[in-house]
C-alpha positions as a Python dict, from the first residue, in 0.01 Angstrom:
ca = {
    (1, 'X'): (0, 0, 0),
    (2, 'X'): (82, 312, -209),
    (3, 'X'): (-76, 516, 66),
    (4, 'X'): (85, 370, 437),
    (5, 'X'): (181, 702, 582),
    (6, 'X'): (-198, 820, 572),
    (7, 'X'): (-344, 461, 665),
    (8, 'X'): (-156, 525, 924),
    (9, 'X'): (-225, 832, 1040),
    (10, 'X'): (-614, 743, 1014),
    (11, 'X'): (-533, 435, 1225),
    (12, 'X'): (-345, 678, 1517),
    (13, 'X'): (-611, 917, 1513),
    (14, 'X'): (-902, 721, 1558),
    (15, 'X'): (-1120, 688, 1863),
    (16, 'X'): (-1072, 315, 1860),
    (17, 'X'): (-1071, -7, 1668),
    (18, 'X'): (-1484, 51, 1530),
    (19, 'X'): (-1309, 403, 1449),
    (20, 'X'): (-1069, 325, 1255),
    (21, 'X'): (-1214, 51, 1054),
    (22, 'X'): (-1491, 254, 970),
    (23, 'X'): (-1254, 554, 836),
    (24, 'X'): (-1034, 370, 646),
    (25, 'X'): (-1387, 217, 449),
    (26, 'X'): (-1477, 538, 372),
    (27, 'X'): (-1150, 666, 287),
    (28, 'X'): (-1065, 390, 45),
    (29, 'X'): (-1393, 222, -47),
    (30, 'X'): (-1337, -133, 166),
    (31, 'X'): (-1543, -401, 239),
    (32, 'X'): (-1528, -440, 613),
    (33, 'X'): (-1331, -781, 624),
    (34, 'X'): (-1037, -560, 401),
    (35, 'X'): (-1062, -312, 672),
    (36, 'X'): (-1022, -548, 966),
    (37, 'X'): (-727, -704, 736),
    (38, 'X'): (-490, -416, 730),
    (39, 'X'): (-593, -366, 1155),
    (40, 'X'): (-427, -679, 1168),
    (41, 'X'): (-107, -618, 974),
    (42, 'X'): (164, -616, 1183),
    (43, 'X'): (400, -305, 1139),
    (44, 'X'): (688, -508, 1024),
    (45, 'X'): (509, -647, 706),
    (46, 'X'): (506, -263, 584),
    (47, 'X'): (840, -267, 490),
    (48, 'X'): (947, -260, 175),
    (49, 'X'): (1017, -573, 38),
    (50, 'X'): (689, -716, 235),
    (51, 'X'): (502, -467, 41),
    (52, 'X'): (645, -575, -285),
    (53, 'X'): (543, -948, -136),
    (54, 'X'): (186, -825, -85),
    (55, 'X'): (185, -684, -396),
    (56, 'X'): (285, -1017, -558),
    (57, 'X'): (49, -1179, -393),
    (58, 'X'): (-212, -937, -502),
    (59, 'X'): (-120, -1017, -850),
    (60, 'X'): (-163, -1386, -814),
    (61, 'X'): (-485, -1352, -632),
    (62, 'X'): (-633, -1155, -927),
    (63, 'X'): (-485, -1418, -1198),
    (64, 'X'): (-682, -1723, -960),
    (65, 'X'): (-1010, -1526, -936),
    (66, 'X'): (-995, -1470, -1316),
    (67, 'X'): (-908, -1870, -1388),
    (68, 'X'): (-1184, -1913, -1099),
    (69, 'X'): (-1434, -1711, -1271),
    (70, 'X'): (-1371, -1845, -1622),
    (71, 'X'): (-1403, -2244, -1502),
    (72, 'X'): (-1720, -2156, -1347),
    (73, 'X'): (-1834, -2051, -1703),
    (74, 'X'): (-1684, -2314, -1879),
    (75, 'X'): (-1842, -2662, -1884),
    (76, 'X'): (-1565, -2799, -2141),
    (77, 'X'): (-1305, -2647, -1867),
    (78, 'X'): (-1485, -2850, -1588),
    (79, 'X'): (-1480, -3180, -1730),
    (80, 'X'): (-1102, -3158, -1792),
    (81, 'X'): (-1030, -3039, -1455),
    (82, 'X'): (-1242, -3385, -1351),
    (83, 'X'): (-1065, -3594, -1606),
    (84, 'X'): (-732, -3422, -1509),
    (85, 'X'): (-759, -3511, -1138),
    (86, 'X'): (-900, -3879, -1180),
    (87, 'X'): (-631, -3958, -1403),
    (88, 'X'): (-385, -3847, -1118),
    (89, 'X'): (-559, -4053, -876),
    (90, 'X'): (-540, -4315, -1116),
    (91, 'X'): (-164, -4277, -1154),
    (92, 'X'): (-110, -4226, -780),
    (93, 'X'): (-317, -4461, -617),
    (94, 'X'): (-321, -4809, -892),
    (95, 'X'): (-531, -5049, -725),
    (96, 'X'): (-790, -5235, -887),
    (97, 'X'): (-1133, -5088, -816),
    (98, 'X'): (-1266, -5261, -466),
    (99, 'X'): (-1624, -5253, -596),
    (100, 'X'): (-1810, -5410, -889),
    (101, 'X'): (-2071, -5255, -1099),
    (102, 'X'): (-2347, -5447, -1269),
    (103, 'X'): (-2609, -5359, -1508),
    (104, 'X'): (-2914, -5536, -1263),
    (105, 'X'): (-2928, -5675, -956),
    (106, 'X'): (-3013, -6003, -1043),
    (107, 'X'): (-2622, -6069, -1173),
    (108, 'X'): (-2520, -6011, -778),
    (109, 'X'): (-2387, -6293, -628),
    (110, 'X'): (-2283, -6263, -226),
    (111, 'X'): (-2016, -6610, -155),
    (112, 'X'): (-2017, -6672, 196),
    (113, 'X'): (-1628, -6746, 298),
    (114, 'X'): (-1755, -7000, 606),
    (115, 'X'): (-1843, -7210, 306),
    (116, 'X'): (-1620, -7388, 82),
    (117, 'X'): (-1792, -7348, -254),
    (118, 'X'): (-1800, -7606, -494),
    (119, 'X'): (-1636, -7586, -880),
    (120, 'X'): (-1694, -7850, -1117),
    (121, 'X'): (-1484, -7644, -1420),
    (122, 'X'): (-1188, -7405, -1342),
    (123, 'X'): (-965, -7191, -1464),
    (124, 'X'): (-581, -7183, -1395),
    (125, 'X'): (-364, -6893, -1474),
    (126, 'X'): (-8, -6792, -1479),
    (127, 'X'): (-15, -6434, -1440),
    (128, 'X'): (210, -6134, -1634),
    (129, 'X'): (394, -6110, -1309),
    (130, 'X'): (444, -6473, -1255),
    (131, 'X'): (162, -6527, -1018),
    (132, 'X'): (-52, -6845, -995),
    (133, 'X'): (-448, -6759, -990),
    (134, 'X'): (-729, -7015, -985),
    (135, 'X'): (-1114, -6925, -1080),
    (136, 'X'): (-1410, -7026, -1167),
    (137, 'X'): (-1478, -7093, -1533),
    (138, 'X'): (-1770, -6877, -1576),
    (139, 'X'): (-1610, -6592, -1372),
    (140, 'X'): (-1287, -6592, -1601),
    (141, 'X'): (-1552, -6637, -1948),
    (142, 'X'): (-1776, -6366, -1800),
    (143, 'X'): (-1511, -6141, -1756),
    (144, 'X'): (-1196, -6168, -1983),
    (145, 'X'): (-1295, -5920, -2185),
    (146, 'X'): (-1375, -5688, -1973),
    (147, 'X'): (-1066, -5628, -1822),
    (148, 'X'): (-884, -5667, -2139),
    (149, 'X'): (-1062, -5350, -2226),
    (150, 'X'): (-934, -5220, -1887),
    (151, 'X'): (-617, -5162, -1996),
    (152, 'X'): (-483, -5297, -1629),
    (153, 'X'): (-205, -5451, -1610),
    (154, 'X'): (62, -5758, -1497),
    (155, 'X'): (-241, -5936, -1227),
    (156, 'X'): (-527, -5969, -1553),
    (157, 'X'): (-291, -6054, -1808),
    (158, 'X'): (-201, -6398, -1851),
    (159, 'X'): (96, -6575, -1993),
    (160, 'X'): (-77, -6894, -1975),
    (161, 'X'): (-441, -7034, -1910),
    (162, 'X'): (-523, -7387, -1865),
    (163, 'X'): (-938, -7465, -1826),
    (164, 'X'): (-972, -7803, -1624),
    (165, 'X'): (-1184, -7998, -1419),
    (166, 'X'): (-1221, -8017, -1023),
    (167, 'X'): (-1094, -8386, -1054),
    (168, 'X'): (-757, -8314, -1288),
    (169, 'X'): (-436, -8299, -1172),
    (170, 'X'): (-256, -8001, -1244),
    (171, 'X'): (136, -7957, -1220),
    (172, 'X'): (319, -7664, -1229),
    (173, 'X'): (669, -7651, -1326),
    (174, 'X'): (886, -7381, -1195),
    (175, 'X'): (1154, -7157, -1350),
    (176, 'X'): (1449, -7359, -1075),
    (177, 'X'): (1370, -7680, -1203),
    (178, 'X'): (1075, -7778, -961),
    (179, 'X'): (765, -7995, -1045),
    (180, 'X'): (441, -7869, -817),
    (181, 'X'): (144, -8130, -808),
    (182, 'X'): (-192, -7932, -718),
    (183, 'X'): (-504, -8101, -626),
    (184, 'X'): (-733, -7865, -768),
    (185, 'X'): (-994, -7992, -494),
    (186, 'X'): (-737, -7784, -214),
    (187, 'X'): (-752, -7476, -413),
    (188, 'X'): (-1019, -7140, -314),
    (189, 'X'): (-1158, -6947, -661),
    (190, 'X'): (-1041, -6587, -651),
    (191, 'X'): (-1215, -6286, -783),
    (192, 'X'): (-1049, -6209, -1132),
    (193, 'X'): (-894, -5873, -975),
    (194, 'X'): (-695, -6086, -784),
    (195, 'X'): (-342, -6100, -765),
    (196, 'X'): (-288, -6417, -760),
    (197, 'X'): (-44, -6608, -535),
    (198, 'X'): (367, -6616, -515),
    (199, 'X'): (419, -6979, -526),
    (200, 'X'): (766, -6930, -342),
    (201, 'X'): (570, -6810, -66),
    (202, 'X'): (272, -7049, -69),
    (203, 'X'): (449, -7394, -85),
    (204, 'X'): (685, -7579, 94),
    (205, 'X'): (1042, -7656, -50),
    (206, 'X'): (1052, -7375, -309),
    (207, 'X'): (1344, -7112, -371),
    (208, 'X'): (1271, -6708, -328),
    (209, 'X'): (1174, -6576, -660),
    (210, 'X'): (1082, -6900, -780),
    (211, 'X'): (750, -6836, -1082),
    (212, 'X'): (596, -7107, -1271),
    (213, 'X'): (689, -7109, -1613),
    (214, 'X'): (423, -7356, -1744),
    (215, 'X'): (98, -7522, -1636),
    (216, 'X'): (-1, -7850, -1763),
    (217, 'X'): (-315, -8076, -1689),
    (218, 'X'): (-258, -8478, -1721),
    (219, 'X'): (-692, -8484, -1719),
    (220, 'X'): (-634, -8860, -1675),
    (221, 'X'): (-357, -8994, -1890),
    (222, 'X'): (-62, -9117, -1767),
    (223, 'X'): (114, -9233, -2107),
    (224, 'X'): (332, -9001, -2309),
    (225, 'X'): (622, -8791, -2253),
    (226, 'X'): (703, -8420, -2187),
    (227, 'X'): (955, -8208, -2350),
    (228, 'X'): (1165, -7950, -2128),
    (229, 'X'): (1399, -7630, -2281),
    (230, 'X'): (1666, -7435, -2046),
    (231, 'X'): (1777, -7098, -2121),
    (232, 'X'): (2098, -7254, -2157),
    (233, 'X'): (2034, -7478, -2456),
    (234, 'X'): (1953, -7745, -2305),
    (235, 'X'): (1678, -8011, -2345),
    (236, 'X'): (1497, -8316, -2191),
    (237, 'X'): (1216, -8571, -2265),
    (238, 'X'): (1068, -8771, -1966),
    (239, 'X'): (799, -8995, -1890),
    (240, 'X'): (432, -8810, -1774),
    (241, 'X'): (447, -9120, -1536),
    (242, 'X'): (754, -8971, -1352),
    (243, 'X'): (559, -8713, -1207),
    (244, 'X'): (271, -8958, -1098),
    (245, 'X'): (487, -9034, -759),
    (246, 'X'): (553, -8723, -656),
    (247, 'X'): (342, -8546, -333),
    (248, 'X'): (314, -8196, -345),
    (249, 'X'): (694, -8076, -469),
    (250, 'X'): (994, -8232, -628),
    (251, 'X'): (1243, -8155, -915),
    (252, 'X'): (1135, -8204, -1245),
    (253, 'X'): (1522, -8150, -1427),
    (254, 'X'): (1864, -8126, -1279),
    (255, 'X'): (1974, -7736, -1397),
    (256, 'X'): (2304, -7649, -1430),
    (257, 'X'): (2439, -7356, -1197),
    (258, 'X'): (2273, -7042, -1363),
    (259, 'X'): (2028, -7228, -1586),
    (260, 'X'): (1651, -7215, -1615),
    (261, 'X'): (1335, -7437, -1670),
    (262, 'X'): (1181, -7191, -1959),
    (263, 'X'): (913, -7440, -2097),
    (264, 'X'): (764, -7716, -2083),
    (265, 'X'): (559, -7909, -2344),
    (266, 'X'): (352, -8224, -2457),
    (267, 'X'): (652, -8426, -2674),
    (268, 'X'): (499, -8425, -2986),
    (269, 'X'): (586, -8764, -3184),
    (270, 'X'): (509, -8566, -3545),
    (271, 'X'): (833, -8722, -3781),
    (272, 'X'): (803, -8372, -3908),
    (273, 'X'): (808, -8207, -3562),
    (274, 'X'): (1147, -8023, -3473),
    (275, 'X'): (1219, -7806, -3185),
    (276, 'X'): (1267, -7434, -3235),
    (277, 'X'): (1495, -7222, -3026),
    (278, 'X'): (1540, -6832, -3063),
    (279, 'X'): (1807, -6632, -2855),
    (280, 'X'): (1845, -6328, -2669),
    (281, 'X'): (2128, -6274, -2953),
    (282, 'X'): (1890, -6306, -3231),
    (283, 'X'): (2005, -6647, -3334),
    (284, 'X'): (1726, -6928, -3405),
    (285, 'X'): (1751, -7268, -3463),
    (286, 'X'): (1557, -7556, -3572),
    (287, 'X'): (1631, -7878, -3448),
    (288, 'X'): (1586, -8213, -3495),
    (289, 'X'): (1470, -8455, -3162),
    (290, 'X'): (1453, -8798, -3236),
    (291, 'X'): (1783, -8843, -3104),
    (292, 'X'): (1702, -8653, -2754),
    (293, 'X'): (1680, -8909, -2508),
    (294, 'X'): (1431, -9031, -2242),
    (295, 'X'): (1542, -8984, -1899),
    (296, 'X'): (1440, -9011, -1548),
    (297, 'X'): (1295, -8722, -1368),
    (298, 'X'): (1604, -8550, -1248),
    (299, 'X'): (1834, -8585, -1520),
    (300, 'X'): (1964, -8289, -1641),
    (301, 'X'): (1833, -8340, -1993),
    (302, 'X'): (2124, -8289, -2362),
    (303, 'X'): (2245, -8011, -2540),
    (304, 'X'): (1947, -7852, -2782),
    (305, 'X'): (2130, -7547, -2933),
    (306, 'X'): (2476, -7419, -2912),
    (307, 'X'): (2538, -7064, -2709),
    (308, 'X'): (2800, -6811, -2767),
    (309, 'X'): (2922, -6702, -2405),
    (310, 'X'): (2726, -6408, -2421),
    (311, 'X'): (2358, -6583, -2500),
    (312, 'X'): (2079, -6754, -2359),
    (313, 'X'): (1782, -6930, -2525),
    (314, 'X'): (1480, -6647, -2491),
    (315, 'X'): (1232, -6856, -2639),
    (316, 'X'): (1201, -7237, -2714),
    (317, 'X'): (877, -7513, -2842),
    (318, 'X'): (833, -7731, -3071),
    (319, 'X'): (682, -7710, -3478),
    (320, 'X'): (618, -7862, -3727),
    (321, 'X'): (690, -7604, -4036),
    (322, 'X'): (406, -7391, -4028),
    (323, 'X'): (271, -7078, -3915),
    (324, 'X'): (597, -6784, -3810),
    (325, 'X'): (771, -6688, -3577),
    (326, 'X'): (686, -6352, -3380),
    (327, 'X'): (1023, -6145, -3310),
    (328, 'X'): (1030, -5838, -3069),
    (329, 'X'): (1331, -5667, -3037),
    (330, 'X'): (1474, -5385, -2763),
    (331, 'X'): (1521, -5188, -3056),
    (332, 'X'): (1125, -5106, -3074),
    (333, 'X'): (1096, -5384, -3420),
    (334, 'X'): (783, -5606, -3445),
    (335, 'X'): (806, -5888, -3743),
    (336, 'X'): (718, -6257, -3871),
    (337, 'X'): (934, -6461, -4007),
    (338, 'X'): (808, -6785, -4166),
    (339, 'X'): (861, -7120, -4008),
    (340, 'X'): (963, -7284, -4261),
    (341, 'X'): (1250, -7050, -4402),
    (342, 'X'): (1457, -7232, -4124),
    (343, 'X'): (1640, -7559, -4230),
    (344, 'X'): (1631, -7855, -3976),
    (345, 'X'): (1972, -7917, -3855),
    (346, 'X'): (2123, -8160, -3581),
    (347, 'X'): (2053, -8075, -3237),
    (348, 'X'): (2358, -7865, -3083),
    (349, 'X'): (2390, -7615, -3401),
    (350, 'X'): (2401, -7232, -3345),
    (351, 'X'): (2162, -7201, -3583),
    (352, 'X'): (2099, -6908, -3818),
    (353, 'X'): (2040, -6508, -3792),
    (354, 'X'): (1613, -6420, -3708),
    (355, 'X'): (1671, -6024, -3685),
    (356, 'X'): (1981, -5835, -3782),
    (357, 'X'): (2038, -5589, -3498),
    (358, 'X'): (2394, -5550, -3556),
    (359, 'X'): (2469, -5553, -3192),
    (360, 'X'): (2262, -5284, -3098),
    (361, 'X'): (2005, -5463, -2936),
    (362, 'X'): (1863, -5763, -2799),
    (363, 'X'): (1620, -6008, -2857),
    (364, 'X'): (1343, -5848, -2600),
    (365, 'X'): (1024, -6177, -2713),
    (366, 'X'): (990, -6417, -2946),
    (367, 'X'): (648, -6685, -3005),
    (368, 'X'): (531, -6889, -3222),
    (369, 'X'): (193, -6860, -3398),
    (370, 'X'): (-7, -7071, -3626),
    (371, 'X'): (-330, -6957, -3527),
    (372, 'X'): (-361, -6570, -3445),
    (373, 'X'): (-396, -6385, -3089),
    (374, 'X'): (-326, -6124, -2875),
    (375, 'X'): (5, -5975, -2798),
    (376, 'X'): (-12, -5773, -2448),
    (377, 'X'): (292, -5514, -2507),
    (378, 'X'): (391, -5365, -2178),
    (379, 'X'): (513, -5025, -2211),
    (380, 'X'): (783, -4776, -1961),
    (381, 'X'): (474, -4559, -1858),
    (382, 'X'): (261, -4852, -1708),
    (383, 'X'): (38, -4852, -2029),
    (384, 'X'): (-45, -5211, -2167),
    (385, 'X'): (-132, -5208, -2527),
    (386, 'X'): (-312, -5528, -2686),
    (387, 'X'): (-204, -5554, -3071),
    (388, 'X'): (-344, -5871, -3313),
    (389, 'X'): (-58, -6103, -3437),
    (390, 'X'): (-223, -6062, -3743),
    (391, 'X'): (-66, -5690, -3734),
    (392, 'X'): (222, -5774, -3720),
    (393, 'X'): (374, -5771, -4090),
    (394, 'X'): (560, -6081, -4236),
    (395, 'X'): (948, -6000, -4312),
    (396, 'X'): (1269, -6178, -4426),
    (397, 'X'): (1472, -6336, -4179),
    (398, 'X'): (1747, -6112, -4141),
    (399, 'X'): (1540, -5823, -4151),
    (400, 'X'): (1537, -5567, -3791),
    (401, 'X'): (1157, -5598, -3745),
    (402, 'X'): (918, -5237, -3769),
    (403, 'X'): (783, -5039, -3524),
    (404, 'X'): (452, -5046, -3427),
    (405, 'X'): (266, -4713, -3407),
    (406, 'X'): (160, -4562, -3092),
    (407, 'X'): (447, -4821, -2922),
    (408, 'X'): (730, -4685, -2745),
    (409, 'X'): (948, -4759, -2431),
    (410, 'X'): (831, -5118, -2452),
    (411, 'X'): (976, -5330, -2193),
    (412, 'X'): (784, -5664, -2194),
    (413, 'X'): (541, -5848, -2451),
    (414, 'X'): (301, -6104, -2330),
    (415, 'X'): (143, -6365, -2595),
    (416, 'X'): (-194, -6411, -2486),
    (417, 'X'): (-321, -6761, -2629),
    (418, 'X'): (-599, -6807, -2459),
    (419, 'X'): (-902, -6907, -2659),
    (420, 'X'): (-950, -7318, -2615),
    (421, 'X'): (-1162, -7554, -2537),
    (422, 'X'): (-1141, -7834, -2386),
    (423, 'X'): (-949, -8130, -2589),
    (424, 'X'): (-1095, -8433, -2596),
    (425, 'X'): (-792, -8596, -2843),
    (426, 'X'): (-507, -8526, -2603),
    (427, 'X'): (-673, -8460, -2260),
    (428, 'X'): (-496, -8139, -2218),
    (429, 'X'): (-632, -7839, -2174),
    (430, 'X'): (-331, -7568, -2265),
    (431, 'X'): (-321, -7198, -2402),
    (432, 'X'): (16, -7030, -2405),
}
């Protein structure tokens, strides 16, 4: 653009449009499409500034045929650019893959969904995002690991997996105090991408942004008792044969306004069985229960732990004294404290210090293990992260917990405890 005024000038004084395009090759060595480009300039764009524009452009043209040239080169260059752009897809577009690969085509299995298909042994889940999900036995076994390895996250994680038979009866207790009985002959296996369902949506009579909090499977006994925990303290034992009458929905505890069902359990008659409570406040207690009462289905249950204003139960079961207890805190600290470091008192206590956080943080999870498994640690960026329990070092009680490396930004731990067979002894098949 240096030389406009004669460009120009060969432009005026040519015969015609062949003409000049022909000259101005000669003149300044151009490829024919470069001559046709500056005939079609307009005479505006030679202005100044557009000519410092062109020659901007110029320079970024050269800089992407040089990057051009060197990627076509470059085979190490080339796969990056490919792993560069699926992982963008993958962060743009996350949706579980619609297709499934197998090694042969013998594992291929087409269901036909005119036919309702058959299960003798399933599989009942309570999803990482609080959705229910019901498959086939020997889809979940086949695949559990799989996906594990996936690294996908809140619809193939589970908080809780219960294996049963066609003919159980499964109830699912809700997180407002609901009991749902599920005939396990109504319900249609899923593929174990699924989702899962939003029980608030699926059955009658439930709340919005009502989750189940715990599955249980009676497997044909009707004595015993079941233990319930609120996230206010409180507690309540009642008869398995309560929930015998009951259709499809009905309460299973009276809450208080504000409160929460947060678990539900198997009572455990053990004389050295207490209940354990940990709070959001970093406060644990181990209680005694042989003075809880038995009451009717929609009681409200007694007080199990005492709460400062500011405090709410985070995590509640029952033990017997050994094994720890897992403590995550919001201030990135992983640790186990023993079990048995706590002393039993009378139901209602505070209870005693777990993690000293010094008011800087919260109680973010808390479990307890006597056996180890997975942790699924959920982290800001999307990324799920499975750690061993066993990794997770053994402190003192008062003691803020370390942080696990490669773990950051963590906003929600799942306890993955499901390895279990069925149990003969009690009937129940439960992983937490």
């Amino acid at each position: 653009m240096h030389n406009v005024d004669e460009v120009v000038k060969i432009i005026k004084t040519a015969d015609n449009t062949s003409d000049a395009r022909k000259k101005l090759m000669e003149r300044f060595n151009l490829s024919e499409k470069q001559a046709q480009a500056i005939l079609d300039l307009r005479l505006a764009r030679l202005a100044k500034l557009e000519v410092k524009k062109l020659e901007a452009e110029l320079v970024e043209l050269k800089k992407r045929i040089a990057w051009l040239e060197k990627v076509l080169t470059d085979k190490d260059l080339q796969w990056k650019i490919v792993k560069d752009e699926m992982c963008e897809i993958k962060e743009k577009y996350k949706t579980d893959r619609k297709s499934k690969i197998f090694d042969s085509a013998d594992k291929i299995v087409v269901r036909r969904s005119d036919i309702k298909i058959t299960v003798d042994r399933w599989v009942a889940c309570i999803t990482a995002n609080d959705n229910l999900k019901f498959l086939v036995e020997e889809d979940f076994d086949s695949n559990y690991k799989k996906k594990l390895a996936s690294g996908s996250g809140n619809s193939i994680v589970y908080k809780q997996v219960v294996r049963c038979f066609n003919s159980d009866e499964l109830y699912a207790f809700t997180n407002f105090g609901n009991c749902i009985k599920i005939s396990l002959d109504d319900c249609e296996p899923v593929d174990w991408r699924a989702s899962g369902i939003k029980i608030d949506k699926t059955f009658d009579g439930l709340q919005s942004g009502e989750y189940p909090v715990k599955l249980l499977s009676k497997h044909g006994r009707s004595d015993g008792e079941l233990i319930m925990f609120t996230k206010q303290g409180a507690v309540k034992r009642t008869l398995w044969s309560e929930f015998e009458q009951i259709r499809k929905v009905a309460p299973a505890i009276k809450l208080k306004q504000g409160d929460e069902l947060l678990n539900v359990e198997v009572f455990d008659d053990d004389e050295f069985s207490t209940m354990l409570f940990v709070t959001r406040r970093a406060m644990c207690l181990s209680a005694a229960k042989d003075d809880v009462p038995v009451q009717g289905r929609v009681a409200g249950g007694v007080k199990g732990v005492g709460l400062n204003t500011d405090d709410e139960v985070m995590f509640a079961t029952q033990q017997n004294g050994e094994g720890e207890i897992i403590v995550v805190t919001t201030l990135g600290g992983f640790k186990r404290v023993i079990s048995s470091l706590f002393e039993t008192y009378n139901r209602g206590a505070k209870g005693v210090m777990i993690a000293d956080i010094k008011g800087k943080g919260e109680v973010l999870f808390a479990n307890y293990v006597t056996m180890p498994y997975k942790l699924a640690v959920f982290s800001e960026n999307k990324t799920v992260t499975e750690i061993d329990s066993e990794d997770i070092t053994i402190e003192s009680r008062v003691f803020k917990g370390k942080p696990v490396k490669g773990l950051s930004g963590i906003v929600k731990v799942v306890a993955m405890k499901h390895k279990s067979d069925y149990s003969e002894a009690s009937g129940i098949q439960i992983m937490f």
